[in-house]
Tab-separated table of N, CA and C in Angstrom:
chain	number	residue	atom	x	y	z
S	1295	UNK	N	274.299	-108.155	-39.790
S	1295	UNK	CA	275.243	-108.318	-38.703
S	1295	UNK	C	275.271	-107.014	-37.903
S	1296	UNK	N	274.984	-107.437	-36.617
S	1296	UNK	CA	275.462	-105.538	-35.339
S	1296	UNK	C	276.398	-104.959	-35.788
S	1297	UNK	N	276.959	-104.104	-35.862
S	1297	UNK	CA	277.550	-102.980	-35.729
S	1297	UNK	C	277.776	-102.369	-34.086
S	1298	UNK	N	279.523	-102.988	-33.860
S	1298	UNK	CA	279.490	-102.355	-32.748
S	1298	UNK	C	280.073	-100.988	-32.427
S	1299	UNK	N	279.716	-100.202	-31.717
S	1299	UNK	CA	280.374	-99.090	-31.194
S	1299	UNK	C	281.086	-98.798	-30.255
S	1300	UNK	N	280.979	-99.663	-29.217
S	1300	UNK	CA	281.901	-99.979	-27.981
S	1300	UNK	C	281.606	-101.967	-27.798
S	1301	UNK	N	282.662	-101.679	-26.816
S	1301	UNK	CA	282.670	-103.272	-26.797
S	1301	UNK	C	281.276	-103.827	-26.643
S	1302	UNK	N	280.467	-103.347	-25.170
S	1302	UNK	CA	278.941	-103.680	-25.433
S	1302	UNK	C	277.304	-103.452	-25.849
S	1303	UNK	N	278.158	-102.633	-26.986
S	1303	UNK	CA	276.598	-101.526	-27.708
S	1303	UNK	C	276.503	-101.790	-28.532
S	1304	UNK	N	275.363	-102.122	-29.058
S	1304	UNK	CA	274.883	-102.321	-30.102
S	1304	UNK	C	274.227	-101.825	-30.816
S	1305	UNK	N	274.638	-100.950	-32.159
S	1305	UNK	CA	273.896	-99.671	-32.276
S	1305	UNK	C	272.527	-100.416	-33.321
S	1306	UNK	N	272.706	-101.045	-34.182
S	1306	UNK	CA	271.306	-101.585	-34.606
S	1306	UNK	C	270.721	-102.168	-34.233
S	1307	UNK	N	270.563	-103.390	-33.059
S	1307	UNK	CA	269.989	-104.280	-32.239
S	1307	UNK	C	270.012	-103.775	-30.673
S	1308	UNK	N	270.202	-102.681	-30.440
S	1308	UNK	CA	270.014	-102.298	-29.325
S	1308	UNK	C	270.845	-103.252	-27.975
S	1309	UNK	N	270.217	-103.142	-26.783
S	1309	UNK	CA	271.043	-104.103	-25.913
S	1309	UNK	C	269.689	-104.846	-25.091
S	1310	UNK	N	269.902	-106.233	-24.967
S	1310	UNK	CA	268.979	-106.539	-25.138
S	1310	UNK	C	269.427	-107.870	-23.370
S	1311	UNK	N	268.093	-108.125	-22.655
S	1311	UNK	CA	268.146	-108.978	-21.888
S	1311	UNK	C	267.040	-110.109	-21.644
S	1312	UNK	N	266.618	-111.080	-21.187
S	1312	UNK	CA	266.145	-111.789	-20.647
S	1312	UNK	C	266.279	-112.269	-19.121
S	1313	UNK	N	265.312	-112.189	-18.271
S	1313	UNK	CA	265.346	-112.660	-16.709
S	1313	UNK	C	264.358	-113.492	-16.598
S	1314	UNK	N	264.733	-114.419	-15.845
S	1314	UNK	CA	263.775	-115.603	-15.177
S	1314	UNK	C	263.624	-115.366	-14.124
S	1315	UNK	N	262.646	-114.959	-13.431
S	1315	UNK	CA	262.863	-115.242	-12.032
S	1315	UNK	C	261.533	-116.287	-11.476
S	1316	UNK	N	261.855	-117.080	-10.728
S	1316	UNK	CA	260.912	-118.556	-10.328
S	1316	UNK	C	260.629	-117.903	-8.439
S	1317	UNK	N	259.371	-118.064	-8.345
S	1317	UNK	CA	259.332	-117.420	-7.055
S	1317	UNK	C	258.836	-118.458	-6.282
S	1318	UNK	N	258.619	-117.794	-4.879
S	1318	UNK	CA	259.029	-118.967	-3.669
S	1318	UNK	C	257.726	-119.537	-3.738
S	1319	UNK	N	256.417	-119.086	-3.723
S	1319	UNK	CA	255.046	-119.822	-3.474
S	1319	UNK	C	253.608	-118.960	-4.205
S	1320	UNK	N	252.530	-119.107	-4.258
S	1320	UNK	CA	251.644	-118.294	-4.674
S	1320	UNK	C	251.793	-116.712	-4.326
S	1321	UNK	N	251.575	-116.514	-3.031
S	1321	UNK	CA	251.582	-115.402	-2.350
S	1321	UNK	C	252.877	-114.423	-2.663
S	1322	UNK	N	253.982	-115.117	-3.058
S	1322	UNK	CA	254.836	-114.549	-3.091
S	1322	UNK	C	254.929	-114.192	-4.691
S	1323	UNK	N	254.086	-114.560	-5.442
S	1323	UNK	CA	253.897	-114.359	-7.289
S	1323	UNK	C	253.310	-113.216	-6.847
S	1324	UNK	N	251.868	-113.129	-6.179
S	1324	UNK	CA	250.793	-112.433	-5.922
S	1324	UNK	C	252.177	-111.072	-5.849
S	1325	UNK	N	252.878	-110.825	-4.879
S	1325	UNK	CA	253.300	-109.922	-4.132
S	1325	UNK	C	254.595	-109.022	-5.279
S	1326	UNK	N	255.505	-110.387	-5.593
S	1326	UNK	CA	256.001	-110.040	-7.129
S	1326	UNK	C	255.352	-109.132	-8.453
S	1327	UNK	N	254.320	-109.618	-8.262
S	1327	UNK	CA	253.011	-109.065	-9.598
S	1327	UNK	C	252.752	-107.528	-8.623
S	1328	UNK	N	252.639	-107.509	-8.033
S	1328	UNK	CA	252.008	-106.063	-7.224
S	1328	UNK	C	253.573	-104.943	-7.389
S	1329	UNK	N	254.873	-106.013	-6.926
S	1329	UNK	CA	255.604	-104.770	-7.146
S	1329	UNK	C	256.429	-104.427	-8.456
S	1330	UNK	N	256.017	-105.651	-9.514
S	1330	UNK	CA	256.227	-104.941	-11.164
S	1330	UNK	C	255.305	-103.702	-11.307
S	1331	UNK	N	254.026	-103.716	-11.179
S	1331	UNK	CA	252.972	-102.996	-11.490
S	1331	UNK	C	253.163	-101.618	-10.898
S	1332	UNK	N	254.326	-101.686	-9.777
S	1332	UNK	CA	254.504	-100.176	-9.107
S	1332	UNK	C	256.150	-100.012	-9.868
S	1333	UNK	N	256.582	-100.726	-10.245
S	1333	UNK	CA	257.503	-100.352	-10.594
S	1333	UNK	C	257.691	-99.883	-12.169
S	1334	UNK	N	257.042	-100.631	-12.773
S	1334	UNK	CA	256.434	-100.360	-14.216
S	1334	UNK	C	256.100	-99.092	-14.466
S	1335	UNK	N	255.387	-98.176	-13.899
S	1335	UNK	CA	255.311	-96.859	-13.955
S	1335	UNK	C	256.598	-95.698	-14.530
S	1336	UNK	N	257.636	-96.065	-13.344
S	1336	UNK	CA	258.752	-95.205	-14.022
S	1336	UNK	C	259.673	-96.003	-15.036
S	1337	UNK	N	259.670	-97.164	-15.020
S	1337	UNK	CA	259.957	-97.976	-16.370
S	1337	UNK	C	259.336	-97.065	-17.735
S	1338	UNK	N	258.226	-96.838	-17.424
S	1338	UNK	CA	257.483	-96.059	-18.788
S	1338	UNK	C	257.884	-95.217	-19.050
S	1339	UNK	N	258.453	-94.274	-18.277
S	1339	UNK	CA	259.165	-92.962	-18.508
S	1339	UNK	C	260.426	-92.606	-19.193
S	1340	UNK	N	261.261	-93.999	-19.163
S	1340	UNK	CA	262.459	-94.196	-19.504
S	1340	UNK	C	262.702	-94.038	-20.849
S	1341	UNK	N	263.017	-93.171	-21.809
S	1341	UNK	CA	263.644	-92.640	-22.923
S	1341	UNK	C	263.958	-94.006	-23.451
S	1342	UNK	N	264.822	-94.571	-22.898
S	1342	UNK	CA	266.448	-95.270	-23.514
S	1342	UNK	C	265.586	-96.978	-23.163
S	1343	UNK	N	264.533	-97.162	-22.719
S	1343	UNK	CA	263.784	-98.582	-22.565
S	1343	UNK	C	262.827	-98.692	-23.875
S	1344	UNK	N	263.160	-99.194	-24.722
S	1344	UNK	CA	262.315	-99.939	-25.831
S	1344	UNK	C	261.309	-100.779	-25.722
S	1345	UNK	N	261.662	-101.798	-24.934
S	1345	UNK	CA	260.687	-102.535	-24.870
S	1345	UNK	C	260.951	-103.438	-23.093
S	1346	UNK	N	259.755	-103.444	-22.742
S	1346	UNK	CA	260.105	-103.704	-21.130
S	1346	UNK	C	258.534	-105.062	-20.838
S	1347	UNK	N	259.266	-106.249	-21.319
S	1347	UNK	CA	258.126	-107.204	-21.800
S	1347	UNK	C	257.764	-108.427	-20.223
S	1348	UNK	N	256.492	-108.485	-19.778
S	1348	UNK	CA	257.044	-109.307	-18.629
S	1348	UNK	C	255.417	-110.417	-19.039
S	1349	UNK	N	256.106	-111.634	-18.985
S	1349	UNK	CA	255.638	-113.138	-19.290
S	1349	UNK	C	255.435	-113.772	-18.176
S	1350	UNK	N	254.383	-114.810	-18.200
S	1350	UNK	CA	254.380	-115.482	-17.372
S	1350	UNK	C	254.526	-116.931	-18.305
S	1351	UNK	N	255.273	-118.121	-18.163
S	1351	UNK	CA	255.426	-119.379	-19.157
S	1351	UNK	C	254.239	-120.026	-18.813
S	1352	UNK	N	253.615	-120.765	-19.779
S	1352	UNK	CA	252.571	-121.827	-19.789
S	1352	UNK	C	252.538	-122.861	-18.809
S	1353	UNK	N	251.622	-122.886	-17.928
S	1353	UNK	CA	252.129	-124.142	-17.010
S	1353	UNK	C	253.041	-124.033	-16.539
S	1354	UNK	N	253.583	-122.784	-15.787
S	1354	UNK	CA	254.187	-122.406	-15.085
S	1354	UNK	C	253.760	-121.341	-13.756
S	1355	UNK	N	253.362	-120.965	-13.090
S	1355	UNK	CA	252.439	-120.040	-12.192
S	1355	UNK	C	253.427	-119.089	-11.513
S	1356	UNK	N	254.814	-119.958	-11.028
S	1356	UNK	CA	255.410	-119.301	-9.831
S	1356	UNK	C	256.745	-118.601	-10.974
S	1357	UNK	N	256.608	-118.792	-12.161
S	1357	UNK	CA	257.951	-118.127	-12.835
S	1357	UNK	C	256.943	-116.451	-13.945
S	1358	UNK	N	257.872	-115.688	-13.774
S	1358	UNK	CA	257.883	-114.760	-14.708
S	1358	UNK	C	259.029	-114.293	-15.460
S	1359	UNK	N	258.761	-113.939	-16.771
S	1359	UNK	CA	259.934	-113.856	-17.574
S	1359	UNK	C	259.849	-112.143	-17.778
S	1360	UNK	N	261.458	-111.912	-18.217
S	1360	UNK	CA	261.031	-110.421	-18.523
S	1360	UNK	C	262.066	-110.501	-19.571
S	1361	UNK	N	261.284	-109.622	-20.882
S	1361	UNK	CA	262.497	-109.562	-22.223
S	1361	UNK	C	262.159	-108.202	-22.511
S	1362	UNK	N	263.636	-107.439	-21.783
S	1362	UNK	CA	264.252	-106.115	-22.006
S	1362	UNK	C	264.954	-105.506	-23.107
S	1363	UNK	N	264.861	-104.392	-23.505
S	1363	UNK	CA	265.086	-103.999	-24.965
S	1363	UNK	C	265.383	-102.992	-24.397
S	1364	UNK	N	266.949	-102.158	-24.720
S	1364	UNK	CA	267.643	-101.281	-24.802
S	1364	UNK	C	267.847	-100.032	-25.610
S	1365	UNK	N	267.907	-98.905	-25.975
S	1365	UNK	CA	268.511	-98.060	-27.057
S	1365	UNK	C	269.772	-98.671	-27.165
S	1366	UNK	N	270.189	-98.640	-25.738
S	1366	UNK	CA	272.350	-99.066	-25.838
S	1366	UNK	C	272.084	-99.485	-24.391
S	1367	UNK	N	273.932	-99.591	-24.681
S	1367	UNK	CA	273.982	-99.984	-23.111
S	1367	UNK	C	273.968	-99.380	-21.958
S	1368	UNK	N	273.954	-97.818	-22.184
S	1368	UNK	CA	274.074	-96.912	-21.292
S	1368	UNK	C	272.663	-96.411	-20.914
S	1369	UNK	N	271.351	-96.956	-21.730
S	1369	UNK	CA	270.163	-96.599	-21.436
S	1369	UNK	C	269.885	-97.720	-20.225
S	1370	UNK	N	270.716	-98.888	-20.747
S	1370	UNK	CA	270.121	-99.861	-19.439
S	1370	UNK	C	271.003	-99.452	-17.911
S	1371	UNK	N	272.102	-98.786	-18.173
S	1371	UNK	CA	272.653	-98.683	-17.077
S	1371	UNK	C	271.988	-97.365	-16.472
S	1372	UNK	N	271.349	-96.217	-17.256
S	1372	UNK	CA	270.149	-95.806	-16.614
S	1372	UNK	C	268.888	-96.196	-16.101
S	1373	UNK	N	268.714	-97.154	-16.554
S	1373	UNK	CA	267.560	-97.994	-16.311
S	1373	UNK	C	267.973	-98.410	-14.714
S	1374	UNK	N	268.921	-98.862	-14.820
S	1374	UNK	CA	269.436	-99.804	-13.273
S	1374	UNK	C	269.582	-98.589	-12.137
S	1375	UNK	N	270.076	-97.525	-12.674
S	1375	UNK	CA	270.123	-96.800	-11.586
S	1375	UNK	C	268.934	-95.662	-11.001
S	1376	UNK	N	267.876	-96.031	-11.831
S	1376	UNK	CA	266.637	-95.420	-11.281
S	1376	UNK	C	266.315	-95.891	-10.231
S	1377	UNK	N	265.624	-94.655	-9.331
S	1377	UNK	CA	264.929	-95.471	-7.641
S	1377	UNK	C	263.713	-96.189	-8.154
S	1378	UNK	N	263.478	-96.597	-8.663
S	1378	UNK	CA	262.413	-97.430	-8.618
S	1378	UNK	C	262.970	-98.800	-9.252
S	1379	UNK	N	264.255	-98.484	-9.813
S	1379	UNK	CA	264.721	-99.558	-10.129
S	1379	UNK	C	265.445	-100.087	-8.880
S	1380	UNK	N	265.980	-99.413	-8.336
S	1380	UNK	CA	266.797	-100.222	-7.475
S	1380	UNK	C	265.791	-100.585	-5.936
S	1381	UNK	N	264.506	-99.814	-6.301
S	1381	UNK	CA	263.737	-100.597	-5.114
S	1381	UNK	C	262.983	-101.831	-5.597
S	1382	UNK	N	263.151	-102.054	-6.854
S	1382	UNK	CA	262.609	-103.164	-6.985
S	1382	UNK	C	263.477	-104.388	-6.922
S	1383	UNK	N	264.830	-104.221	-7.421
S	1383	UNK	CA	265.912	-105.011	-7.028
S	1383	UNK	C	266.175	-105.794	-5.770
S	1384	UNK	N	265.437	-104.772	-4.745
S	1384	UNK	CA	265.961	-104.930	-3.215
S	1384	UNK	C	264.501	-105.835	-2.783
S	1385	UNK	N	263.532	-105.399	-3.206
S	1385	UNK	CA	262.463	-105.862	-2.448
S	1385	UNK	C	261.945	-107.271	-3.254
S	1386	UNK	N	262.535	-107.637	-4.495
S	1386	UNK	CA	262.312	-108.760	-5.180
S	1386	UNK	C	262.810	-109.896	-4.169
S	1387	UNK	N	264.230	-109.411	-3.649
S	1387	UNK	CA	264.995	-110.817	-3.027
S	1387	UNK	C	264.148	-111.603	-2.419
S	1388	UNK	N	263.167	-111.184	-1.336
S	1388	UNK	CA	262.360	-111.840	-0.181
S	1388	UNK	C	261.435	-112.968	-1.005
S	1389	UNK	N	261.277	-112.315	-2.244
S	1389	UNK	CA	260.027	-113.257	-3.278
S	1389	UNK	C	260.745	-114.030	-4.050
S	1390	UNK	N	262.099	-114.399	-4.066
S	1390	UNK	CA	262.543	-115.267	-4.901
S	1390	UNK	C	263.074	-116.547	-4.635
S	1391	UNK	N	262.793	-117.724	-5.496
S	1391	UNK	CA	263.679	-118.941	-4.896
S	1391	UNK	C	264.783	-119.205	-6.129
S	1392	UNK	N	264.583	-118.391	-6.976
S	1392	UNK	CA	265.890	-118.372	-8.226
S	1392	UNK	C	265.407	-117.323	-9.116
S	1393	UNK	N	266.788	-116.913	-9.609
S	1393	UNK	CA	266.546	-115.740	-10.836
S	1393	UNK	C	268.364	-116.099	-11.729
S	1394	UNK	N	267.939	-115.854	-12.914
S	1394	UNK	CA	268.419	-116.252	-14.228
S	1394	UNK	C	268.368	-115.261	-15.302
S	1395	UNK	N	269.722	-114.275	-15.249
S	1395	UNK	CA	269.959	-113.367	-16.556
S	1395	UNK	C	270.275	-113.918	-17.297
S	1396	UNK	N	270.359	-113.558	-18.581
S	1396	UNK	CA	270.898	-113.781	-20.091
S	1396	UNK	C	271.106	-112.619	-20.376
S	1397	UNK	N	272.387	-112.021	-20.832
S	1397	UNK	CA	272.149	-111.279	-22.655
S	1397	UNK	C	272.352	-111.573	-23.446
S	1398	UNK	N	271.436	-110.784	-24.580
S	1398	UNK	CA	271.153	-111.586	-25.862
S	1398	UNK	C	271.960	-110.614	-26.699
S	1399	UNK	N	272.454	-111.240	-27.815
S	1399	UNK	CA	273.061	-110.415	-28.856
S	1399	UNK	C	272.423	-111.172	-30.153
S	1400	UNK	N	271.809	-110.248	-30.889
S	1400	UNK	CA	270.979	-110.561	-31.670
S	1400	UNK	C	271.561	-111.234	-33.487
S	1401	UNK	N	271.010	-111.964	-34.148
S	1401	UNK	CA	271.125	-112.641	-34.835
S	1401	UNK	C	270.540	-111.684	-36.172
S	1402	UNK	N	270.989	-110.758	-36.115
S	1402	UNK	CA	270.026	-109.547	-37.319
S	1402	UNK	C	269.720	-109.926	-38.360
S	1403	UNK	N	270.896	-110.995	-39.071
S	1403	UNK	CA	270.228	-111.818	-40.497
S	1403	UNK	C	269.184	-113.051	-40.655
S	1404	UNK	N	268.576	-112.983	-39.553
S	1404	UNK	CA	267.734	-113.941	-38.695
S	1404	UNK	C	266.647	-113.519	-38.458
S	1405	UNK	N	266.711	-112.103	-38.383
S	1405	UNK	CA	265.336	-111.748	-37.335
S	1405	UNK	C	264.616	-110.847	-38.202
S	1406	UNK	N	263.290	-110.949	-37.764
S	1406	UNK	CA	262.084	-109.992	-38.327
S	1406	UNK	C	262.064	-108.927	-37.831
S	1407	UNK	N	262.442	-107.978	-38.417
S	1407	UNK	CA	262.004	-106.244	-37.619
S	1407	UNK	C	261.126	-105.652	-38.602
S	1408	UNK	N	260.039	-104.260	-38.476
S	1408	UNK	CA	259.548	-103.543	-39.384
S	1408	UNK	C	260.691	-103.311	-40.749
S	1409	UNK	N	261.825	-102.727	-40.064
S	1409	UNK	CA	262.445	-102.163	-41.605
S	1409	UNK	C	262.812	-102.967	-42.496
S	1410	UNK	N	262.737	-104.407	-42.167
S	1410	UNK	CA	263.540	-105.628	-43.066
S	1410	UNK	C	261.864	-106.143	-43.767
S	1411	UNK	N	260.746	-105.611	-43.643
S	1411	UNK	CA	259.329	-106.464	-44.245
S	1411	UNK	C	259.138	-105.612	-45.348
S	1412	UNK	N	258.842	-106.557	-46.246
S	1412	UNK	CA	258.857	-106.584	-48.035
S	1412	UNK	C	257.670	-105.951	-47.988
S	1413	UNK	N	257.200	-104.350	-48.787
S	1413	UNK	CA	256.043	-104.251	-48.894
S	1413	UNK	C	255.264	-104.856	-49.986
């Protein structure tokens, strides 16, 4: 079971998200895909980003998924306030015909991590 430390931190499961975003037409995936790939860069740099995962679903072309992994919650609220974060925020709108957050709060007696595998 998490262990919380503030109302939304999670100090053993980190803080964790999922985004859908479904875009308007080919060209506009094409253009989406070009500005993860510039934005991804200072994503890498980020200390407090664990895991920064981006999907495309099966038989799906115009949707990409992204499953975000936190230290806490204050790494993602660094995360959000990077310029490259917030230029990607701004310049996504034009490429989108829907987008869909989740957060996830994790199921720890459920889930597979390294430290829980039986050697």
């Amino acid at each position: 079971m998490p262990t919380r430390c503030g109302e939304d931190d999670f100090v053993a499961s980190g803080y964790a998200l999922m985004v859908r975003f479904t875009l308007r037409d080919t060209p506009a995936a094409l253009q989406f895909d070009s500005l993860v790939a510039r934005t991804i860069e200072g994503v890498r740099t980020e200390a407090g980003t664990l895991v920064y995962a981006v999907h495309t679903p099966v038989d799906e072309p115009l949707v990409r998924v992204f499953y975000e992994l936190y230290a806490n919650r204050a790494a993602f609220e660094v995360h959000e306030e990077q310029p490259h974060t917030q230029h990607f925020l701004v310049a996504r709108e034009e490429l989108l015909s829907h987008v869909e957050v989740t957060f996830l709060d994790e199921l720890r007696s459920l889930s597979k991590r390294p430290e829980t595998e039986q050697s």
